[in-house]
Amino acid sequence: MKLYHLVLLFLIIIIVFIVQPVPLPLPTGVDSVAVGALTLFGDGFHSMNQTGIASSCYSYALSFNETDTQILHKKGDALYKMGEYDEAAEIFQSAAALDPTNPVFLVGQGRALLKAGDTAGAEASFNKALEVSPEDPAALHTRAVSLLSQGRYTEAIRDLDRLVEENPESAKARMYRGDAYLFITTKYEAEMRDMKGSKDIMGSGTRLSSEASGAYQKASMDYMKAMELDPFLTPVITAKMMAQYQSQAETYGMILQSL
């Protein structure tokens, strides 16, 4: 690229960022070096959490080559961080259509759809990702999150069991499954707090208490293993366990007062 092209490109970028954040047409004669420069700008702004500007950079880069899946992925990530989940899902869908063998794009689409409230669409994306790569860690984890959000605990744990089985030395895999069991514990405790009268508490409450206790024990075992595998996770996991312990104490204290 000639020097005046670089100068012109730089001036256009500065003007756009200051005056107009919406992508504008770039002049002809700017070759593929512009794609690299714009992507580099986008990466820099993304690292500084200036995701709106980063998204514009990636849009300009895509105006030269709209089939570049890596730039599409970067733009999808930027839109996701901006909370533009529907648009992010569309970008990831475009990338997945261009490269259907890469589960990363399908997982990105699923995460965006899940945030947008489309649990069915999210699950379909995760299912496709797992068809492409049956043991993909991100797909297993995020599909489990989707299933948990729907109250489908058994299916979620099944995915997380596979995740741990395929990644036995992964501290995060253990932590994710621990999180799921803790989520189940919280759900059972919420049901106990909503019960009225000693009859319900002594009946259904006994079952829920047993299930909550069992789930908490499993969460604790996974958390202990996670901390053994990666001691740096200890502060985060300890905070989760302490918060749950406090919640348990409040739940049982409320139950005792109502008897």
mmCIF file of C-alpha atoms in Angstrom:
data_model
loop_
_atom_site.group_PDB
_atom_site.id
_atom_site.type_symbol
_atom_site.label_atom_id
_atom_site.label_comp_id
_atom_site.label_asym_id
_atom_site.label_seq_id
_atom_site.Cartn_x
_atom_site.Cartn_y
_atom_site.Cartn_z
ATOM 1 C CA MET A 1 0.000 0.000 0.000
ATOM 2 C CA LYS A 2 1.260 3.481 -0.835
ATOM 3 C CA LEU A 3 2.014 5.930 1.961
ATOM 4 C CA TYR A 4 -0.802 8.311 1.021
ATOM 5 C CA HIS A 5 -3.261 5.414 1.227
ATOM 6 C CA LEU A 6 -2.147 4.692 4.791
ATOM 7 C CA VAL A 7 -2.422 8.361 5.739
ATOM 8 C CA LEU A 8 -5.862 8.605 4.125
ATOM 9 C CA LEU A 9 -7.050 5.476 5.904
ATOM 10 C CA PHE A 10 -5.777 6.764 9.249
ATOM 11 C CA LEU A 11 -7.514 10.121 8.766
ATOM 12 C CA ILE A 12 -10.787 8.414 7.818
ATOM 13 C CA ILE A 13 -10.661 6.233 10.920
ATOM 14 C CA ILE A 14 -9.990 9.210 13.191
ATOM 15 C CA ILE A 15 -12.807 11.231 11.627
ATOM 16 C CA VAL A 16 -15.248 8.336 11.865
ATOM 17 C CA PHE A 17 -14.447 7.605 15.501
ATOM 18 C CA ILE A 18 -14.826 11.247 16.516
ATOM 19 C CA VAL A 19 -17.712 12.335 14.321
ATOM 20 C CA GLN A 20 -19.635 9.301 13.118
ATOM 21 C CA PRO A 21 -19.598 5.896 14.862
ATOM 22 C CA VAL A 22 -21.792 4.373 12.117
ATOM 23 C CA PRO A 23 -19.758 2.598 9.404
ATOM 24 C CA LEU A 24 -19.236 4.657 6.250
ATOM 25 C CA PRO A 25 -18.012 3.576 2.801
ATOM 26 C CA LEU A 26 -14.261 3.563 2.468
ATOM 27 C CA PRO A 27 -12.557 4.830 -0.703
ATOM 28 C CA THR A 28 -11.517 2.488 -3.463
ATOM 29 C CA GLY A 29 -7.848 1.681 -3.868
ATOM 30 C CA VAL A 30 -7.385 0.662 -0.245
ATOM 31 C CA ASP A 31 -6.190 -2.950 -0.422
ATOM 32 C CA SER A 32 -6.167 -5.899 1.961
ATOM 33 C CA VAL A 33 -3.682 -4.174 4.255
ATOM 34 C CA ALA A 34 -6.638 -2.051 5.359
ATOM 35 C CA VAL A 35 -8.396 -5.154 6.655
ATOM 36 C CA GLY A 36 -5.436 -5.952 8.875
ATOM 37 C CA ALA A 37 -5.158 -2.352 10.061
ATOM 38 C CA LEU A 38 -8.864 -2.046 10.831
ATOM 39 C CA THR A 39 -8.900 -5.404 12.607
ATOM 40 C CA LEU A 40 -5.884 -4.357 14.654
ATOM 41 C CA PHE A 41 -7.648 -1.125 15.606
ATOM 42 C CA GLY A 42 -10.719 -3.122 16.568
ATOM 43 C CA ASP A 43 -8.709 -5.521 18.720
ATOM 44 C CA GLY A 44 -7.078 -2.600 20.498
ATOM 45 C CA PHE A 45 -10.355 -0.869 21.261
ATOM 46 C CA HIS A 46 -11.932 -4.173 22.275
ATOM 47 C CA SER A 47 -9.136 -4.762 24.796
ATOM 48 C CA MET A 48 -9.924 -1.314 26.255
ATOM 49 C CA ASN A 49 -13.639 -2.218 26.514
ATOM 50 C CA GLN A 50 -14.489 0.302 23.796
ATOM 51 C CA THR A 51 -16.666 -2.305 22.156
ATOM 52 C CA GLY A 52 -18.812 0.109 20.161
ATOM 53 C CA ILE A 53 -15.776 1.516 18.373
ATOM 54 C CA ALA A 54 -14.331 -1.984 18.017
ATOM 55 C CA SER A 55 -17.542 -3.164 16.372
ATOM 56 C CA SER A 56 -17.340 -0.291 13.879
ATOM 57 C CA CYS A 57 -13.738 -1.212 13.060
ATOM 58 C CA TYR A 58 -14.740 -4.796 12.371
ATOM 59 C CA SER A 59 -17.648 -3.589 10.224
ATOM 60 C CA TYR A 60 -15.258 -1.551 8.080
ATOM 61 C CA ALA A 61 -12.940 -4.546 7.776
ATOM 62 C CA LEU A 62 -15.849 -6.738 6.712
ATOM 63 C CA SER A 63 -16.757 -4.239 4.013
ATOM 64 C CA PHE A 64 -13.610 -5.447 2.229
ATOM 65 C CA ASN A 65 -14.236 -9.130 2.873
ATOM 66 C CA GLU A 66 -17.610 -10.056 4.306
ATOM 67 C CA THR A 67 -16.718 -13.767 4.352
ATOM 68 C CA ASP A 68 -13.839 -13.460 6.827
ATOM 69 C CA THR A 69 -15.115 -15.692 9.636
ATOM 70 C CA GLN A 70 -12.507 -14.590 12.158
ATOM 71 C CA ILE A 71 -13.533 -10.952 11.826
ATOM 72 C CA LEU A 72 -17.180 -11.982 12.006
ATOM 73 C CA HIS A 73 -16.344 -13.795 15.234
ATOM 74 C CA LYS A 74 -14.636 -10.710 16.636
ATOM 75 C CA LYS A 75 -17.612 -8.518 15.720
ATOM 76 C CA GLY A 76 -20.017 -11.036 17.270
ATOM 77 C CA ASP A 77 -18.024 -10.966 20.497
ATOM 78 C CA ALA A 78 -18.057 -7.163 20.536
ATOM 79 C CA LEU A 79 -21.823 -7.032 19.988
ATOM 80 C CA TYR A 80 -22.317 -9.640 22.712
ATOM 81 C CA LYS A 81 -20.370 -7.511 25.190
ATOM 82 C CA MET A 82 -22.459 -4.496 24.166
ATOM 83 C CA GLY A 83 -25.637 -6.409 25.007
ATOM 84 C CA GLU A 84 -26.744 -6.491 21.364
ATOM 85 C CA TYR A 85 -27.591 -10.175 21.618
ATOM 86 C CA ASP A 86 -29.937 -10.534 18.648
ATOM 87 C CA GLU A 87 -27.476 -8.852 16.300
ATOM 88 C CA ALA A 88 -24.596 -10.861 17.753
ATOM 89 C CA ALA A 89 -26.536 -14.078 17.107
ATOM 90 C CA GLU A 90 -27.016 -13.073 13.471
ATOM 91 C CA ILE A 91 -23.298 -12.406 13.049
ATOM 92 C CA PHE A 92 -22.357 -15.756 14.588
ATOM 93 C CA GLN A 93 -24.964 -17.434 12.394
ATOM 94 C CA SER A 94 -23.317 -15.906 9.315
ATOM 95 C CA ALA A 95 -19.934 -17.205 10.438
ATOM 96 C CA ALA A 96 -21.381 -20.667 11.105
ATOM 97 C CA ALA A 97 -22.946 -20.752 7.651
ATOM 98 C CA LEU A 98 -19.549 -19.987 6.118
ATOM 99 C CA ASP A 99 -17.713 -22.546 8.257
ATOM 100 C CA PRO A 100 -20.222 -25.168 9.492
ATOM 101 C CA THR A 101 -17.448 -27.431 10.807
ATOM 102 C CA ASN A 102 -16.310 -24.927 13.451
ATOM 103 C CA PRO A 103 -18.312 -25.310 16.700
ATOM 104 C CA VAL A 104 -17.044 -21.964 18.053
ATOM 105 C CA PHE A 105 -19.469 -19.979 15.899
ATOM 106 C CA LEU A 106 -22.427 -22.171 16.872
ATOM 107 C CA VAL A 107 -21.559 -21.822 20.546
ATOM 108 C CA GLY A 108 -21.324 -18.048 20.117
ATOM 109 C CA GLN A 109 -24.726 -18.015 18.453
ATOM 110 C CA GLY A 110 -26.183 -20.152 21.236
ATOM 111 C CA ARG A 111 -24.796 -17.910 23.982
ATOM 112 C CA ALA A 112 -26.225 -14.820 22.296
ATOM 113 C CA LEU A 113 -29.640 -16.446 21.809
ATOM 114 C CA LEU A 114 -29.666 -17.579 25.431
ATOM 115 C CA LYS A 115 -29.010 -14.016 26.571
ATOM 116 C CA ALA A 116 -31.736 -12.803 24.214
ATOM 117 C CA GLY A 117 -34.192 -15.158 25.913
ATOM 118 C CA ASP A 118 -34.488 -17.638 23.062
ATOM 119 C CA THR A 119 -33.748 -20.822 25.012
ATOM 120 C CA ALA A 120 -35.049 -23.109 22.247
ATOM 121 C CA GLY A 121 -32.862 -21.433 19.635
ATOM 122 C CA ALA A 122 -29.878 -21.516 21.988
ATOM 123 C CA GLU A 123 -30.308 -25.226 22.659
ATOM 124 C CA ALA A 124 -30.577 -25.909 18.915
ATOM 125 C CA SER A 125 -27.275 -24.079 18.347
ATOM 126 C CA PHE A 126 -25.546 -26.026 21.104
ATOM 127 C CA ASN A 127 -26.933 -29.277 19.721
ATOM 128 C CA LYS A 128 -25.494 -28.452 16.292
ATOM 129 C CA ALA A 129 -22.146 -27.575 17.867
ATOM 130 C CA LEU A 130 -22.079 -30.958 19.617
ATOM 131 C CA GLU A 131 -22.978 -32.717 16.379
ATOM 132 C CA VAL A 132 -19.888 -31.115 14.856
ATOM 133 C CA SER A 133 -17.695 -31.732 17.913
ATOM 134 C CA PRO A 134 -19.386 -34.158 20.366
ATOM 135 C CA GLU A 135 -17.132 -33.381 23.324
ATOM 136 C CA ASP A 136 -16.594 -29.657 22.758
ATOM 137 C CA PRO A 137 -16.115 -28.184 26.271
ATOM 138 C CA ALA A 138 -17.725 -24.809 25.529
ATOM 139 C CA ALA A 139 -20.764 -26.439 23.912
ATOM 140 C CA LEU A 140 -21.273 -28.874 26.791
ATOM 141 C CA HIS A 141 -20.930 -26.133 29.381
ATOM 142 C CA THR A 142 -23.162 -23.593 27.698
ATOM 143 C CA ARG A 143 -25.838 -26.152 26.816
ATOM 144 C CA ALA A 144 -25.850 -27.161 30.477
ATOM 145 C CA VAL A 145 -26.394 -23.518 31.443
ATOM 146 C CA SER A 146 -29.312 -23.363 29.015
ATOM 147 C CA LEU A 147 -30.819 -26.536 30.453
ATOM 148 C CA LEU A 148 -30.381 -25.273 34.022
ATOM 149 C CA SER A 149 -32.202 -22.059 33.138
ATOM 150 C CA GLN A 150 -35.149 -24.220 32.052
ATOM 151 C CA GLY A 151 -35.093 -26.310 35.215
ATOM 152 C CA ARG A 152 -33.913 -29.406 33.327
ATOM 153 C CA TYR A 153 -31.374 -30.336 35.973
ATOM 154 C CA THR A 154 -30.890 -34.008 35.108
ATOM 155 C CA GLU A 155 -30.030 -33.190 31.482
ATOM 156 C CA ALA A 156 -27.726 -30.366 32.542
ATOM 157 C CA ILE A 157 -25.817 -32.589 34.952
ATOM 158 C CA ARG A 158 -25.536 -35.226 32.224
ATOM 159 C CA ASP A 159 -23.718 -32.718 30.001
ATOM 160 C CA LEU A 160 -21.490 -31.638 32.868
ATOM 161 C CA ASP A 161 -20.703 -35.260 33.718
ATOM 162 C CA ARG A 162 -19.483 -35.664 30.126
ATOM 163 C CA LEU A 163 -17.481 -32.451 30.468
ATOM 164 C CA VAL A 164 -15.728 -33.737 33.603
ATOM 165 C CA GLU A 165 -15.235 -37.177 32.096
ATOM 166 C CA GLU A 166 -13.550 -35.744 29.016
ATOM 167 C CA ASN A 167 -11.554 -33.205 31.044
ATOM 168 C CA PRO A 168 -10.760 -34.936 34.372
ATOM 169 C CA GLU A 169 -7.875 -32.592 35.144
ATOM 170 C CA SER A 170 -9.841 -29.429 34.341
ATOM 171 C CA ALA A 171 -10.519 -27.410 37.470
ATOM 172 C CA LYS A 172 -13.083 -25.298 35.642
ATOM 173 C CA ALA A 173 -15.022 -28.369 34.509
ATOM 174 C CA ARG A 174 -15.296 -29.440 38.145
ATOM 175 C CA MET A 175 -16.272 -25.935 39.197
ATOM 176 C CA TYR A 176 -18.969 -25.711 36.514
ATOM 177 C CA ARG A 177 -20.549 -28.942 37.721
ATOM 178 C CA GLY A 178 -20.264 -27.714 41.289
ATOM 179 C CA ASP A 179 -22.069 -24.545 40.228
ATOM 180 C CA ALA A 180 -24.874 -26.657 38.748
ATOM 181 C CA TYR A 181 -25.329 -28.632 41.966
ATOM 182 C CA LEU A 182 -25.259 -25.397 43.936
ATOM 183 C CA PHE A 183 -27.916 -23.989 41.595
ATOM 184 C CA ILE A 184 -30.064 -27.050 42.318
ATOM 185 C CA THR A 185 -29.510 -26.600 46.055
ATOM 186 C CA THR A 186 -30.671 -22.989 45.823
ATOM 187 C CA LYS A 187 -33.775 -24.048 43.892
ATOM 188 C CA TYR A 188 -34.789 -26.597 46.529
ATOM 189 C CA GLU A 189 -34.185 -24.119 49.334
ATOM 190 C CA ALA A 190 -36.335 -21.507 47.590
ATOM 191 C CA GLU A 191 -39.167 -24.060 47.426
ATOM 192 C CA MET A 192 -38.759 -24.752 51.153
ATOM 193 C CA ARG A 193 -38.935 -21.045 51.995
ATOM 194 C CA ASP A 194 -42.192 -20.769 50.071
ATOM 195 C CA MET A 195 -43.876 -23.547 52.052
ATOM 196 C CA LYS A 196 -46.530 -22.651 54.612
ATOM 197 C CA GLY A 197 -47.572 -24.615 57.664
ATOM 198 C CA SER A 198 -45.971 -27.445 59.581
ATOM 199 C CA LYS A 199 -47.764 -30.121 57.526
ATOM 200 C CA ASP A 200 -46.095 -29.044 54.299
ATOM 201 C CA ILE A 201 -42.767 -28.535 56.015
ATOM 202 C CA MET A 202 -42.778 -31.953 57.645
ATOM 203 C CA GLY A 203 -43.957 -33.602 54.419
ATOM 204 C CA SER A 204 -42.532 -32.081 51.250
ATOM 205 C CA GLY A 205 -39.996 -30.139 53.281
ATOM 206 C CA THR A 206 -38.274 -33.323 54.427
ATOM 207 C CA ARG A 207 -37.836 -34.487 50.829
ATOM 208 C CA LEU A 208 -36.629 -31.115 49.618
ATOM 209 C CA SER A 209 -34.226 -30.833 52.529
ATOM 210 C CA SER A 210 -32.737 -34.227 51.690
ATOM 211 C CA GLU A 211 -32.383 -33.353 47.993
ATOM 212 C CA ALA A 212 -30.867 -29.957 48.788
ATOM 213 C CA SER A 213 -28.391 -31.544 51.182
ATOM 214 C CA GLY A 214 -27.406 -34.191 48.618
ATOM 215 C CA ALA A 215 -26.885 -31.592 45.894
ATOM 216 C CA TYR A 216 -24.828 -29.410 48.237
ATOM 217 C CA GLN A 217 -22.591 -32.354 49.162
ATOM 218 C CA LYS A 218 -21.952 -33.055 45.472
ATOM 219 C CA ALA A 219 -21.224 -29.371 44.877
ATOM 220 C CA SER A 220 -18.759 -29.402 47.766
ATOM 221 C CA MET A 221 -16.956 -32.454 46.402
ATOM 222 C CA ASP A 222 -16.577 -30.860 42.971
ATOM 223 C CA TYR A 223 -15.459 -27.568 44.480
ATOM 224 C CA MET A 224 -12.854 -29.262 46.664
ATOM 225 C CA LYS A 225 -11.462 -31.098 43.652
ATOM 226 C CA ALA A 226 -11.460 -27.888 41.603
ATOM 227 C CA MET A 227 -9.455 -26.085 44.297
ATOM 228 C CA GLU A 228 -7.053 -29.016 44.479
ATOM 229 C CA LEU A 229 -6.491 -28.849 40.718
ATOM 230 C CA ASP A 230 -6.224 -25.054 40.616
ATOM 231 C CA PRO A 231 -5.625 -23.261 43.949
ATOM 232 C CA PHE A 232 -6.173 -19.901 42.233
ATOM 233 C CA LEU A 233 -9.903 -20.716 42.110
ATOM 234 C CA THR A 234 -10.049 -20.959 45.908
ATOM 235 C CA PRO A 235 -11.227 -17.368 46.626
ATOM 236 C CA VAL A 236 -14.064 -17.564 44.083
ATOM 237 C CA ILE A 237 -15.235 -20.999 45.184
ATOM 238 C CA THR A 238 -14.962 -20.147 48.879
ATOM 239 C CA ALA A 239 -17.162 -17.095 48.339
ATOM 240 C CA LYS A 240 -19.793 -19.234 46.595
ATOM 241 C CA MET A 241 -19.798 -21.827 49.363
ATOM 242 C CA MET A 242 -19.969 -19.240 52.140
ATOM 243 C CA ALA A 243 -22.894 -17.478 50.458
ATOM 244 C CA GLN A 244 -24.733 -20.784 50.109
ATOM 245 C CA TYR A 245 -23.985 -21.713 53.720
ATOM 246 C CA GLN A 246 -25.500 -18.407 54.847
ATOM 247 C CA SER A 247 -28.550 -19.078 52.672
ATOM 248 C CA GLN A 248 -28.952 -22.538 54.203
ATOM 249 C CA ALA A 249 -28.794 -21.133 57.722
ATOM 250 C CA GLU A 250 -31.467 -18.555 56.911
ATOM 251 C CA THR A 251 -33.703 -21.169 55.268
ATOM 252 C CA TYR A 252 -33.606 -23.606 58.169
ATOM 253 C CA GLY A 253 -33.944 -20.787 60.690
ATOM 254 C CA MET A 254 -37.138 -19.690 58.904
ATOM 255 C CA ILE A 255 -38.456 -23.248 58.911
ATOM 256 C CA LEU A 256 -37.844 -23.688 62.630
ATOM 257 C CA GLN A 257 -39.668 -20.459 63.419
ATOM 258 C CA SER A 258 -42.705 -21.570 61.440
ATOM 259 C CA LEU A 259 -43.090 -24.921 63.243
#
